[in-house]
């Protein structure tokens, strides 16, 4: 939502939104969906502290309507992201009936009224209920369980309210939003927890088991909580001097990086039967046949043969299958935070992920069994890396 999102047109209440990324597909498939809002709200308490509240309006309140095909027959669907992407949130008449207000004479009258001096305390910028539709502020406040007057600001995004589900003739598919990359985030966290289920799990452990989940990968990672920040190096630097067996030397951090291994886990592409020609003939990952190792000669992925040797042994010990993926020579290749972190840390890195269809669509498709494969693979990695690290020799 834009900082000032209150809009209306032709009798509709509308909400101003800003697009992230420049992908047509992401925007296109957000049309005609049951949307709502979720995110972070900053609230001022009675003690005049400012605290964060997480909110998620569970019911659909927004929709971005397409134009009926009868009114504009296009061979290729196009739209203007600034003028034709505003969601509708309701009807002006219905909102006036709800509040009992009289309609404003003109937009200019409304603007003049909002700028009229009052006896209220000075506000450097307009308060939220002036910048956004008041009823939306009420819904946010109710979800956060705070008075609407205590809301200072927020960062809210639109999301599809349709819940994830299991599908397919034999329940072999996961139909969900945001599998990329909540899918691998989930597998990583669960595997870390599972690897510590035994009371003696760390008795002979000389390594630190760590999962790092970043924001903003799809928009470049150059934020304070993104992978291109100093977040992970700072954490590793601090851990390198407090870990078990640390020698407390000036080079403890560098030694830690040299003996560490990073698995960059980001969802991968499954072969799509309707577009099979888009895939390299000998590298067509299939769903529910294991996690995919990603390889690229232009270092769009950070995988190398030493990493493959390690992860293959890790998989062998827990008996889970793996697959290999490269793009066609006449195709562009996506990337991950793997090369970025490998370059900044100088740590051995491998890129992998579970195969999925419709990446970046508002509804994606993954494999049920691949979730279990990835959890077991990562759990084995955590349990066996300390031993295997010293058995892989590269000059």
PDB file of N, CA and C in Angstrom, residues 214 221 223-237 253 341 344-345:
ATOM      1  N   UNK A 214      16.397 -14.628   4.930  1.00  0.00           N
ATOM      2  CA  UNK A 214      16.525 -13.220   4.572  1.00  0.00           C
ATOM      3  C   UNK A 214      15.252 -12.687   3.920  1.00  0.00           C
ATOM      4  N   UNK A 221      18.021  -7.813  -2.534  1.00  0.00           N
ATOM      5  CA  UNK A 221      18.667  -8.163  -1.257  1.00  0.00           C
ATOM      6  C   UNK A 221      19.481  -7.040  -0.631  1.00  0.00           C
ATOM      7  N   UNK A 223      19.081  -4.623   1.448  1.00  0.00           N
ATOM      8  CA  UNK A 223      18.408  -3.988   2.577  1.00  0.00           C
ATOM      9  C   UNK A 223      19.085  -4.452   3.859  1.00  0.00           C
ATOM     10  N   UNK A 224      18.728  -3.835   4.977  1.00  0.00           N
ATOM     11  CA  UNK A 224      19.355  -4.181   6.243  1.00  0.00           C
ATOM     12  C   UNK A 224      19.146  -5.641   6.617  1.00  0.00           C
ATOM     13  N   UNK A 225      18.008  -6.196   6.204  1.00  0.00           N
ATOM     14  CA  UNK A 225      17.727  -7.603   6.505  1.00  0.00           C
ATOM     15  C   UNK A 225      17.829  -8.493   5.272  1.00  0.00           C
ATOM     16  N   UNK A 226      18.446  -7.978   4.211  1.00  0.00           N
ATOM     17  CA  UNK A 226      18.650  -8.763   3.001  1.00  0.00           C
ATOM     18  C   UNK A 226      19.982  -9.492   3.023  1.00  0.00           C
ATOM     19  N   UNK A 227      20.157 -10.413   2.076  1.00  0.00           N
ATOM     20  CA  UNK A 227      21.366 -11.226   2.043  1.00  0.00           C
ATOM     21  C   UNK A 227      22.599 -10.417   1.671  1.00  0.00           C
ATOM     22  N   UNK A 228      22.426  -9.264   1.035  1.00  0.00           N
ATOM     23  CA  UNK A 228      23.569  -8.440   0.643  1.00  0.00           C
ATOM     24  C   UNK A 228      23.945  -7.440   1.728  1.00  0.00           C
ATOM     25  N   UNK A 229      23.391  -7.617   2.913  1.00  0.00           N
ATOM     26  CA  UNK A 229      23.718  -6.750   4.043  1.00  0.00           C
ATOM     27  C   UNK A 229      24.854  -7.371   4.853  1.00  0.00           C
ATOM     28  N   UNK A 230      25.169  -6.723   5.959  1.00  0.00           N
ATOM     29  CA  UNK A 230      26.218  -7.218   6.858  1.00  0.00           C
ATOM     30  C   UNK A 230      25.651  -8.146   7.926  1.00  0.00           C
ATOM     31  N   UNK A 231      24.395  -8.543   7.797  1.00  0.00           N
ATOM     32  CA  UNK A 231      23.734  -9.323   8.846  1.00  0.00           C
ATOM     33  C   UNK A 231      24.427 -10.655   9.104  1.00  0.00           C
ATOM     34  N   UNK A 232      24.534 -11.492   8.082  1.00  0.00           N
ATOM     35  CA  UNK A 232      25.125 -12.818   8.291  1.00  0.00           C
ATOM     36  C   UNK A 232      26.610 -12.740   8.657  1.00  0.00           C
ATOM     37  N   UNK A 233      27.425 -11.928   7.962  1.00  0.00           N
ATOM     38  CA  UNK A 233      28.830 -11.821   8.405  1.00  0.00           C
ATOM     39  C   UNK A 233      28.965 -11.390   9.864  1.00  0.00           C
ATOM     40  N   UNK A 234      28.125 -10.481  10.306  1.00  0.00           N
ATOM     41  CA  UNK A 234      28.201 -10.011  11.692  1.00  0.00           C
ATOM     42  C   UNK A 234      27.884 -11.133  12.674  1.00  0.00           C
ATOM     43  N   UNK A 235      26.852 -11.920  12.341  1.00  0.00           N
ATOM     44  CA  UNK A 235      26.474 -13.024  13.225  1.00  0.00           C
ATOM     45  C   UNK A 235      27.584 -14.069  13.274  1.00  0.00           C
ATOM     46  N   UNK A 236      28.122 -14.426  12.120  1.00  0.00           N
ATOM     47  CA  UNK A 236      29.181 -15.438  12.088  1.00  0.00           C
ATOM     48  C   UNK A 236      30.423 -14.936  12.817  1.00  0.00           C
ATOM     49  N   UNK A 237      30.734 -13.659  12.665  1.00  0.00           N
ATOM     50  CA  UNK A 237      31.911 -13.104  13.353  1.00  0.00           C
ATOM     51  C   UNK A 237      31.761 -13.236  14.872  1.00  0.00           C
ATOM     52  N   UNK A 253      37.430 -15.546  12.862  1.00  0.00           N
ATOM     53  CA  UNK A 253      36.348 -15.337  11.902  1.00  0.00           C
ATOM     54  C   UNK A 253      36.730 -15.895  10.534  1.00  0.00           C
ATOM     55  N   UNK A 341      26.392 -14.409  -1.486  1.00  0.00           N
ATOM     56  CA  UNK A 341      26.982 -14.726  -0.191  1.00  0.00           C
ATOM     57  C   UNK A 341      28.334 -15.417  -0.338  1.00  0.00           C
ATOM     58  N   UNK A 344      30.844 -12.642  -0.904  1.00  0.00           N
ATOM     59  CA  UNK A 344      31.106 -11.764   0.238  1.00  0.00           C
ATOM     60  C   UNK A 344      31.760 -12.490   1.399  1.00  0.00           C
ATOM     61  N   UNK A 345      31.467 -13.794   1.554  1.00  0.00           N
ATOM     62  CA  UNK A 345      32.007 -14.559   2.672  1.00  0.00           C
ATOM     63  C   UNK A 345      33.249 -15.367   2.306  1.00  0.00           C
TER      64      UNK A 345
END
